[in-house]
Structure formats: structure tokens, C-alpha cells
CSV table of C-alpha atoms in Angstrom, one decimal:
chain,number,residue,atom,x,y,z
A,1,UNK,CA,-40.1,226.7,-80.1
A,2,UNK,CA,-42.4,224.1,-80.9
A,3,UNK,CA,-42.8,221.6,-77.6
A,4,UNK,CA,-44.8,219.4,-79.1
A,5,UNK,CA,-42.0,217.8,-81.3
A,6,UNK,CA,-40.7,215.9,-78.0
A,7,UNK,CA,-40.3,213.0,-78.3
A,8,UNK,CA,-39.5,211.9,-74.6
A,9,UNK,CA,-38.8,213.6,-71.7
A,10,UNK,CA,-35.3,213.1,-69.5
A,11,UNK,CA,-34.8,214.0,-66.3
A,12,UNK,CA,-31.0,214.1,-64.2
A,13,UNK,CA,-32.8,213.8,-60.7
A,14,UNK,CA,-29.4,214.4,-58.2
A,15,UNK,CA,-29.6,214.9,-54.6
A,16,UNK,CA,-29.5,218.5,-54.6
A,17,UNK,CA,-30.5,219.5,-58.2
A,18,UNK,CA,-32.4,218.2,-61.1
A,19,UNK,CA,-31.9,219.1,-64.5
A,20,UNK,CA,-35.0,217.9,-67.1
A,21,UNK,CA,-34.4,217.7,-71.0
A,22,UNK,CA,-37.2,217.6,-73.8
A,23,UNK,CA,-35.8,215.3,-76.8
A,24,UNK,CA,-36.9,215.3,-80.3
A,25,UNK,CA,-37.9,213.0,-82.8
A,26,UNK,CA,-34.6,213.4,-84.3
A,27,UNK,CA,-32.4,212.9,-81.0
A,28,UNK,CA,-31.6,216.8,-80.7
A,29,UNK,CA,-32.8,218.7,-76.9
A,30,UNK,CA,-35.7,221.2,-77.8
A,31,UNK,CA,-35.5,222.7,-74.7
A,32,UNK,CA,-33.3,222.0,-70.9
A,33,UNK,CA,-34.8,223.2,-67.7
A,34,UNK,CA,-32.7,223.4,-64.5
A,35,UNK,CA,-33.9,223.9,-61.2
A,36,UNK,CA,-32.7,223.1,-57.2
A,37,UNK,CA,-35.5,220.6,-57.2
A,38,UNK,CA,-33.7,217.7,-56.1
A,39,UNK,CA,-34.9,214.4,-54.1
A,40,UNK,CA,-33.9,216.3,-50.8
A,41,UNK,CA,-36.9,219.1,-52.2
A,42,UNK,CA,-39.4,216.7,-53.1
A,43,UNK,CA,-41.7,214.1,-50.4
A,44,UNK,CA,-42.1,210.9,-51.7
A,45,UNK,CA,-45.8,211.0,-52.9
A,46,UNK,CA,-44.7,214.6,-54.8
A,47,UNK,CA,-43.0,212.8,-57.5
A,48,UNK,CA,-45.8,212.2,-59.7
A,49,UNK,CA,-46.9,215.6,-59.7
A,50,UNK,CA,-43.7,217.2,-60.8
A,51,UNK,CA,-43.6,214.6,-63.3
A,52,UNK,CA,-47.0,215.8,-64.6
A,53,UNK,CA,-45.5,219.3,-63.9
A,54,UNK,CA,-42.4,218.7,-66.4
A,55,UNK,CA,-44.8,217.5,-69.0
A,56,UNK,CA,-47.2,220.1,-69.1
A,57,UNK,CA,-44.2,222.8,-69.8
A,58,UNK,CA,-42.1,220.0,-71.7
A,59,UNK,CA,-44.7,217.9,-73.8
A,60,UNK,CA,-47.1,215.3,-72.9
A,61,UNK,CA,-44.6,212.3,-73.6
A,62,UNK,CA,-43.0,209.6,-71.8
A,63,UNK,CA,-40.4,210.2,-68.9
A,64,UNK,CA,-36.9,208.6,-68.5
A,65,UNK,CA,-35.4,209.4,-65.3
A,66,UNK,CA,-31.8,208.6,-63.9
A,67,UNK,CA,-30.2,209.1,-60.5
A,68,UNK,CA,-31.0,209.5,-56.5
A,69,UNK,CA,-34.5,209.4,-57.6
A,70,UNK,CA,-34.1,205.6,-57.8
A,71,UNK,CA,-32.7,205.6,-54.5
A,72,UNK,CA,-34.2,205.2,-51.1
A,73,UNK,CA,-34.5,208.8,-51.1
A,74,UNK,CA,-36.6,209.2,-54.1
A,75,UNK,CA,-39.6,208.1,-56.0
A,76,UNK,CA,-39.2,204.2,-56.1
A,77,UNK,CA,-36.1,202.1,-54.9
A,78,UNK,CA,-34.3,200.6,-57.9
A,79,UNK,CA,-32.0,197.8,-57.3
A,80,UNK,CA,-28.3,198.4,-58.8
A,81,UNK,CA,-27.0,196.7,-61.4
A,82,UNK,CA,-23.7,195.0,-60.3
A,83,UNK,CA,-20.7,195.0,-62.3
A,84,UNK,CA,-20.0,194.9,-65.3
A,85,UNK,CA,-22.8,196.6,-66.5
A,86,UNK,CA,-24.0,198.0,-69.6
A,87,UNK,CA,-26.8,199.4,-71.3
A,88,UNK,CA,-28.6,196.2,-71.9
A,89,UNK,CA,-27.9,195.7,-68.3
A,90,UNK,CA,-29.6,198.7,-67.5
A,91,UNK,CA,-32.4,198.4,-69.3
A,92,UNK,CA,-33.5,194.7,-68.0
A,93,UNK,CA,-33.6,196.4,-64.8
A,94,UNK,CA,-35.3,200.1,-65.5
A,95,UNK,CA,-38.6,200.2,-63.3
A,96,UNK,CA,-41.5,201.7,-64.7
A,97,UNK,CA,-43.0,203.8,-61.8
A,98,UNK,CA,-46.0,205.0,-63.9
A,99,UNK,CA,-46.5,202.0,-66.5
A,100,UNK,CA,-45.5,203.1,-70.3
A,101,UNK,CA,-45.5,206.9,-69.1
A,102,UNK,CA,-42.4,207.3,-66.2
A,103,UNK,CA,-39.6,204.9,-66.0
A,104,UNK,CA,-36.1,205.3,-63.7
A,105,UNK,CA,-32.9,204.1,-64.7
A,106,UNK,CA,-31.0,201.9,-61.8
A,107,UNK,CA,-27.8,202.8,-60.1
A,108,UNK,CA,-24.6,199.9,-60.8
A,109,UNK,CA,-22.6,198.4,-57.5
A,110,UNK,CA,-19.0,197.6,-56.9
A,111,UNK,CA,-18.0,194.2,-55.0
A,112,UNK,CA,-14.8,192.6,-54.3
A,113,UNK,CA,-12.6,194.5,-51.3
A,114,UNK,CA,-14.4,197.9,-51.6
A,115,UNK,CA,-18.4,197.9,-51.9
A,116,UNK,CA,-19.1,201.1,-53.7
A,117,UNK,CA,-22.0,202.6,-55.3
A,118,UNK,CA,-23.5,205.2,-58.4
A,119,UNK,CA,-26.6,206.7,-59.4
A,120,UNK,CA,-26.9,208.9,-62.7
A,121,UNK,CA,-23.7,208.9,-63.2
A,122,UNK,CA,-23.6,205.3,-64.7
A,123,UNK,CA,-25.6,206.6,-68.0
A,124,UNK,CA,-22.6,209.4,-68.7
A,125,UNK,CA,-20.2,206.5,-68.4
A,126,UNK,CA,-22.0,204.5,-71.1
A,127,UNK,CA,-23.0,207.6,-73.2
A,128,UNK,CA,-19.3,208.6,-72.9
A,129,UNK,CA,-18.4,205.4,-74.7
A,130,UNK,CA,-21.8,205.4,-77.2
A,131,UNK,CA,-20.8,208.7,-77.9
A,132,UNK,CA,-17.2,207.7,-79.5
A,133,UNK,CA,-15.9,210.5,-76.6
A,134,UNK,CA,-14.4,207.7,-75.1
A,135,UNK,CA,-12.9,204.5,-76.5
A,136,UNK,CA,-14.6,201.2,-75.0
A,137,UNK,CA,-12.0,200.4,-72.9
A,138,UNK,CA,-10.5,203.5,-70.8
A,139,UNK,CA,-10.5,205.0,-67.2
A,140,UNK,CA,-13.0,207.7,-67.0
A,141,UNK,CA,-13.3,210.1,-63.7
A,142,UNK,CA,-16.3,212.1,-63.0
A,143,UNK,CA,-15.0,214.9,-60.3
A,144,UNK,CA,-17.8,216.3,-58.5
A,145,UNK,CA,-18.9,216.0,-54.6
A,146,UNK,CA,-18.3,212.3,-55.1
A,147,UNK,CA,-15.6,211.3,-57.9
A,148,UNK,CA,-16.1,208.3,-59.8
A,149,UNK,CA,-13.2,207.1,-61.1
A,150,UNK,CA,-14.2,204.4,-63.5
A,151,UNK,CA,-12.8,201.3,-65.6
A,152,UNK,CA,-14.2,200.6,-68.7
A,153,UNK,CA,-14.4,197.2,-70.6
A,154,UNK,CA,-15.7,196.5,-73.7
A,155,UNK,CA,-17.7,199.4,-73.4
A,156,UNK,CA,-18.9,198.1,-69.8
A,157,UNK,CA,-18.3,199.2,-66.1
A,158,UNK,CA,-16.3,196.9,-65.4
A,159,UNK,CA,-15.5,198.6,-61.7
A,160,UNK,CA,-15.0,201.4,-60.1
A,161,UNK,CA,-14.8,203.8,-57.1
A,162,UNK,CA,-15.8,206.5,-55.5
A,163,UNK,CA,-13.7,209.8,-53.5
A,164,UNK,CA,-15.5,212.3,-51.5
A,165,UNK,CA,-13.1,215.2,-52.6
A,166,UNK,CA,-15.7,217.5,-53.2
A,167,UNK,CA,-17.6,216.9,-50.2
A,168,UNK,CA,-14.9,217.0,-48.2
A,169,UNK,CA,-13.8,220.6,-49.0
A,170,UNK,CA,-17.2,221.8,-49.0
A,171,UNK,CA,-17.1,220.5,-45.3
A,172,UNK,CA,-13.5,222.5,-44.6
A,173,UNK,CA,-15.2,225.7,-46.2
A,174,UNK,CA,-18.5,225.6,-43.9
A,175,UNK,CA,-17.8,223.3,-41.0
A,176,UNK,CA,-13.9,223.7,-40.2
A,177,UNK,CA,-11.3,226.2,-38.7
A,178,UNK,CA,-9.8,226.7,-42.5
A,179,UNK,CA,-13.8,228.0,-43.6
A,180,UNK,CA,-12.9,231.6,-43.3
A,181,UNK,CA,-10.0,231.2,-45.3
A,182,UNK,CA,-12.0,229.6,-47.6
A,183,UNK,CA,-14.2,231.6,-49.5
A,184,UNK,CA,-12.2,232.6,-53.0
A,185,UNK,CA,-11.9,231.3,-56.1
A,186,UNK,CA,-10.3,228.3,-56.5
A,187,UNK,CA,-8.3,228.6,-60.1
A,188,UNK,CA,-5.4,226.5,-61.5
A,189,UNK,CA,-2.5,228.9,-60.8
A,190,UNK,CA,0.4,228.4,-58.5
A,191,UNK,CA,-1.0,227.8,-55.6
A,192,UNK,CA,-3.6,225.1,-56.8
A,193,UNK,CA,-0.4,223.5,-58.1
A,194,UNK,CA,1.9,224.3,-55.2
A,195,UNK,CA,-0.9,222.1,-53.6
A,196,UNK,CA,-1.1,219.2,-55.9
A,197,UNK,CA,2.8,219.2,-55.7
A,198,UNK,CA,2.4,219.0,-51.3
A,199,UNK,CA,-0.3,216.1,-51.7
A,200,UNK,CA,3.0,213.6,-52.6
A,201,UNK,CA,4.3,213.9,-49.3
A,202,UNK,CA,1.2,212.0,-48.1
A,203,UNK,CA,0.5,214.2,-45.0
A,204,UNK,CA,-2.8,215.5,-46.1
A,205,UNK,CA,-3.9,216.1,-42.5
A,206,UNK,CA,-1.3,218.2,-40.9
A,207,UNK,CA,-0.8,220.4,-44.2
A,208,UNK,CA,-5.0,221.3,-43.9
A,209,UNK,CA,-4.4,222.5,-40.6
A,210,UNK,CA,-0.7,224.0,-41.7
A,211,UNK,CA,-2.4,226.7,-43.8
A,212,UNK,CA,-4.3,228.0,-41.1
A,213,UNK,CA,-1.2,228.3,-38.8
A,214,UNK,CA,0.7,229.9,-42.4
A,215,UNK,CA,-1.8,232.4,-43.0
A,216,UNK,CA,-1.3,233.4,-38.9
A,217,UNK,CA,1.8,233.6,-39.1
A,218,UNK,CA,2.2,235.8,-42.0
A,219,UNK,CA,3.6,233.1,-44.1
A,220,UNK,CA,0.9,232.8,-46.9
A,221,UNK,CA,-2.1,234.9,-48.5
A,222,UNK,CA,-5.1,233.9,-46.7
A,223,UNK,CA,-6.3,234.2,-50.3
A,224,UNK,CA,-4.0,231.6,-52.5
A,225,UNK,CA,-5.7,229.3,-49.6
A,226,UNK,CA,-9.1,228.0,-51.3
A,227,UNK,CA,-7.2,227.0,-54.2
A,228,UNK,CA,-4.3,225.5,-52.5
A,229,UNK,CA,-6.4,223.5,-50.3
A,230,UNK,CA,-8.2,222.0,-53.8
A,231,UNK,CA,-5.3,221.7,-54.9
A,232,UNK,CA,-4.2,219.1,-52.1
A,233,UNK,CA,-7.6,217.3,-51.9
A,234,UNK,CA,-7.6,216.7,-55.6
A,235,UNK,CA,-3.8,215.6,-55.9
A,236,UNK,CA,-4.5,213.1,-53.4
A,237,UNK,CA,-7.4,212.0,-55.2
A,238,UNK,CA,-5.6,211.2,-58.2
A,239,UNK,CA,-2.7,210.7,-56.7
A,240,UNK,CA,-4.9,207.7,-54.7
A,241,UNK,CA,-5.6,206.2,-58.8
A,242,UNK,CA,-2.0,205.1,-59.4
A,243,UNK,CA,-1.9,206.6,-62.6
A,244,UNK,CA,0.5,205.4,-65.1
A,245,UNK,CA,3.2,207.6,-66.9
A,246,UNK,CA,1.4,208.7,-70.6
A,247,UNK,CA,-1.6,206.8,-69.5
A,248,UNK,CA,-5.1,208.4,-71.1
A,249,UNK,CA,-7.6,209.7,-68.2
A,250,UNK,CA,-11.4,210.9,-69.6
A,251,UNK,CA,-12.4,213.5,-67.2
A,252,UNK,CA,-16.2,214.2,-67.8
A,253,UNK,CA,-17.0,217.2,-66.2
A,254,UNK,CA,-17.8,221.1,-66.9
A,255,UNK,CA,-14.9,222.9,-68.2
A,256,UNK,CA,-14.0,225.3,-65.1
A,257,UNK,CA,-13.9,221.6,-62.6
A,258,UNK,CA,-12.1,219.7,-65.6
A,259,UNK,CA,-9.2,222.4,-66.1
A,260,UNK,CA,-8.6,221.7,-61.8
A,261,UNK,CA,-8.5,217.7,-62.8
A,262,UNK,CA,-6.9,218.1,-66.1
A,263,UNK,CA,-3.8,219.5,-63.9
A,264,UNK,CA,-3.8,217.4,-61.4
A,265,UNK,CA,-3.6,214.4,-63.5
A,266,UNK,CA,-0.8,216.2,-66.0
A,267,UNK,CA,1.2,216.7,-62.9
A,268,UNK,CA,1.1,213.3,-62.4
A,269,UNK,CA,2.3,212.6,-65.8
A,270,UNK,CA,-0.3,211.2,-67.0
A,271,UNK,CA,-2.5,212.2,-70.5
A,272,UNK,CA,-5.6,214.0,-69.3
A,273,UNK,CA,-8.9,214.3,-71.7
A,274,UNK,CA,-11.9,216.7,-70.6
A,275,UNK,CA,-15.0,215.4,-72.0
A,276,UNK,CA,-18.5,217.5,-71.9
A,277,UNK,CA,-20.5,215.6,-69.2
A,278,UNK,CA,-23.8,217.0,-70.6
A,279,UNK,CA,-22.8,215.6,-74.2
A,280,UNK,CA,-22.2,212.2,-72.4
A,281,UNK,CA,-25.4,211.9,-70.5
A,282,UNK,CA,-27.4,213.0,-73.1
A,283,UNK,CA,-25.8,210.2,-75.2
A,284,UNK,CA,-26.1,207.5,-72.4
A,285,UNK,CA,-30.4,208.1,-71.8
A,286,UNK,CA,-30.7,208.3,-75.1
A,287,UNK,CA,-28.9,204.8,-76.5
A,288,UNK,CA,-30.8,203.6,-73.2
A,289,UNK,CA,-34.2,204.7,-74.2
A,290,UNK,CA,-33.6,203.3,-77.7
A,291,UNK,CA,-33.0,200.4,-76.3
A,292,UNK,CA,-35.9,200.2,-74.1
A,293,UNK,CA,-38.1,200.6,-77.6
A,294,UNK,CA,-36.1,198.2,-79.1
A,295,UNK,CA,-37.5,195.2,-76.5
């Protein structure tokens, strides 16, 4: 492996977890390194020094860096982008932290009824459509601790907003009564689907605290619970996106997450499409950092 071929250097800086790429002359990752390294690891006046960290494993090259570490968590605050946004939108507004050496992508903003609000995951949403994995105007979801479910326009955000599914059942599996029923697997079998079928009757409340009382009274298998719970937090999610009958949904996430979606949005009736988010983002920070080069 020969790191000197970098090109650049991007980094996916999340709350939790980072995930740094070295990029080639010819577009193509030379290497990926993944660690738990996110902003709520790192003190503010750390940043430069695992930026100089990255690039004496990685290459000695310029850094592009999306996500929290834009935020007021991380290195620099960077003011969001409202919408629509697209990449040239982005790039007026990338702020070079280090000048000509480390630069951070900003986050995009929602107005109208509902404020809402994204960081990182913006640049798969543009890569998505850059990439041809997604045509320029579709609704794209991004299931994770937050879901984005987006609209796109012309290859823009046009808006979008955000579900704390995943956060919520990772609350229910270490903060709630229903935790120690909680621990499997959750896979797309019956009872993920038995669950996606109960979120229609719109009584997402008493049904959480109904499989605790099921599994006590010998009613259910304490261990069909974890994936009938997900089940019932993702129905309602998409339940929540109106979706019409036949109507395409791009689902960008890894393939175990996008099966769970990919049902839950077939049982609505509509016409789900897993797209690889990695392929996306990769796509997105790259057209962006052409772009930048291009000014």
C-alpha cells in the first residue's frame, strides 16, 4: 500500500464515531480507518492534533471533514446552509479551520412549521444523487439514531426531517422497564413484522408497555420482543412519511438496518431502494472537494 498516492484526506466526524478515508489521485479510497473517536472523545483544542495524527498514518495532504465536528461540539462552529441546498451551497460556506490544509463541511437547516437540522449526513444526500444511486428528484431516508427523511429537488435538499427512532429504542433497551427484554437480535421475521403491522393502530405507547405485561403473562417470547419493538418504532416512523402506494423510497444505509426499513416501507406499499451509504458519502465529499478546487 503506497500512502503517499493520497490525494486528500476525508474524515466522517459523528458524535460517537469517526470514520477517516485516504483518497487517491484517481478518486479510489487507498485506505479507511474507523475508530470510536468521535467529538464526545475529543476536547476542543485536540482537534488539530488528531488531524496531524490522521496524516502522519494517512499521507501528508489536505483534510475535508463533515459532520458534528462543525457543530458546537466540535472543532469550529459552522453555520448551516438552509434549504435548498446543494453542493455549490456547501462549498460557499466550507470553513477552513487550518487555512489550505483542514477544511469542515457545514450542516443544512429546515424552516417553515418544523425547524430541523443535519450534519454529515447532507454530503450522502448529494453524493447519493452525484452518484446516479438516486435520481435528482426522490425521497431519500437515512435510518440511524436520527432518521433523515429527505426531499430532493433538482438534485437539491429541498427539505426534510428528522425521527429519533433509533435513539428512542436505544433508550427502551438501557433506560426502561422493556430493557431486559431487550437484548436480542432484532431481524425481519414475524415478529418485526407483526410489529410494523400493530404501529397502524396508532397506540404506540400502550403497545411498548403491552409487551412487557405479554411476556408476564405468558403470552409472548420475551425473545421475539427486541425485534417486535423495532418493528413498531420503525412502522411508525414511516408510517409518520405518508408514503404513497408504488411510490420509490432510497434508503441509504448498511444492509442489515436497510433490510428492517426496506420492510417497513414495502408493508406500507410503497417501492423501497437500499442504497450503500458509504458509496454515497464517498461520492458527496468527493464532487464537494472538486468543487472546492474548481473556485
Amino acid at each position: 500500500m503506497v500512502v503517499s498516492a493520497a490525494a486528500f484526506i476525508v474524515v466522517d466526524w459523528g458524535t460517537t464515531n469517526r470514520r477517516a478515508y485516504a483518497i487517491g489521485h484517481d478518486g479510489g479510497v487507498i485506505e479507511t480507518v474507523r475508530d470510536a473517536n468521535g467529538v464526545l472523545s475529543v476536547a476542543r483544542d485536540a482537534y488539530a492534533g488528531e488531524v496531524a495524527a490522521m496524516r502522519a498514518r494517512l499521507g501528508d495532504v489536505p483534510v475535508l471533514c463533515a459532520g458534528m465536528v462543525g457543530s458546537t461540539r466540535g472543532w469550529a462552529e459552522v453555520p448551516y446552509v438552509p434549504c435548498p441546498a446543494g453542493i455549490d451551497d456547501l462549498v460557499a460556506k466550507t470553513l477552513w479551520v487550518e487555512p489550505g490544509r483542514t477544511a469542515i463541511v457545514p450542516g443544512v437547516s429546515a424552516g417553515g412549521a418544523r425547524s430541523d437540522v443535519m450534519r454529515g449526513e447532507e454530503v450522502q444526500l448529494l453524493g447519493a444523487v452525484a452518484a446516479g444511486l438516486a435520481p435528482p428528484d426522490a425521497l431519500l431516508c437515512q435510518p440511524g439514531t436520527h432518521c433523515k427523511w429527505a426531499r430532493m429537488e433538482g438534485g437539491r435538499i429541498a427539505d426534510f426531517r428528522t425521527t429519533m427512532t433509533g435513539e428512542v429504542f436505544a433508550l427502551l433497551r438501557h433506560h426502561s422497564l422493556l430493557g431486559d427484554f431487550l437484548k436480542g437480535d432484532v431481524v425481519d421475521g414475524p415478529a418485526f413484522r407483526d410489529g410494523v403491522a400493530m404501529a397502524g393502530e396508532n397506540t404506540l405507547l400502550s403497545d411498548l408497555f403491552g409487551e412487557r405485561a405479554a411476556v408476564l403473562t405468558g403470552r409472548r417470547d420475551a425473545a421475539d420482543v427486541a425485534s417486535r419493538v423495532s418493528g413498531l418504532l420503525i412502522g411508525s416512523d414511516v408510517r409518520e412519511q405518508a408514503l404513497r402506494p408504488g411510490e420509490p423510497v432510497h434508503i441509504l444505509a448498511d444492509p442489515a438496518l436497510g433490510q428492517l426499513y426496506a420492510s417497513a416501507v414495502a408493508a406500507m406499499a410503497a417501492q423501497p431502494i437500499v442504497i450503500d451509504s458509504h458509496a454515497a458519502f464517498l461520492a458527496g465529499i468527493t464532487a464537494i472537494w472538486d468543487k472546492i478546487h474548481d473556485r
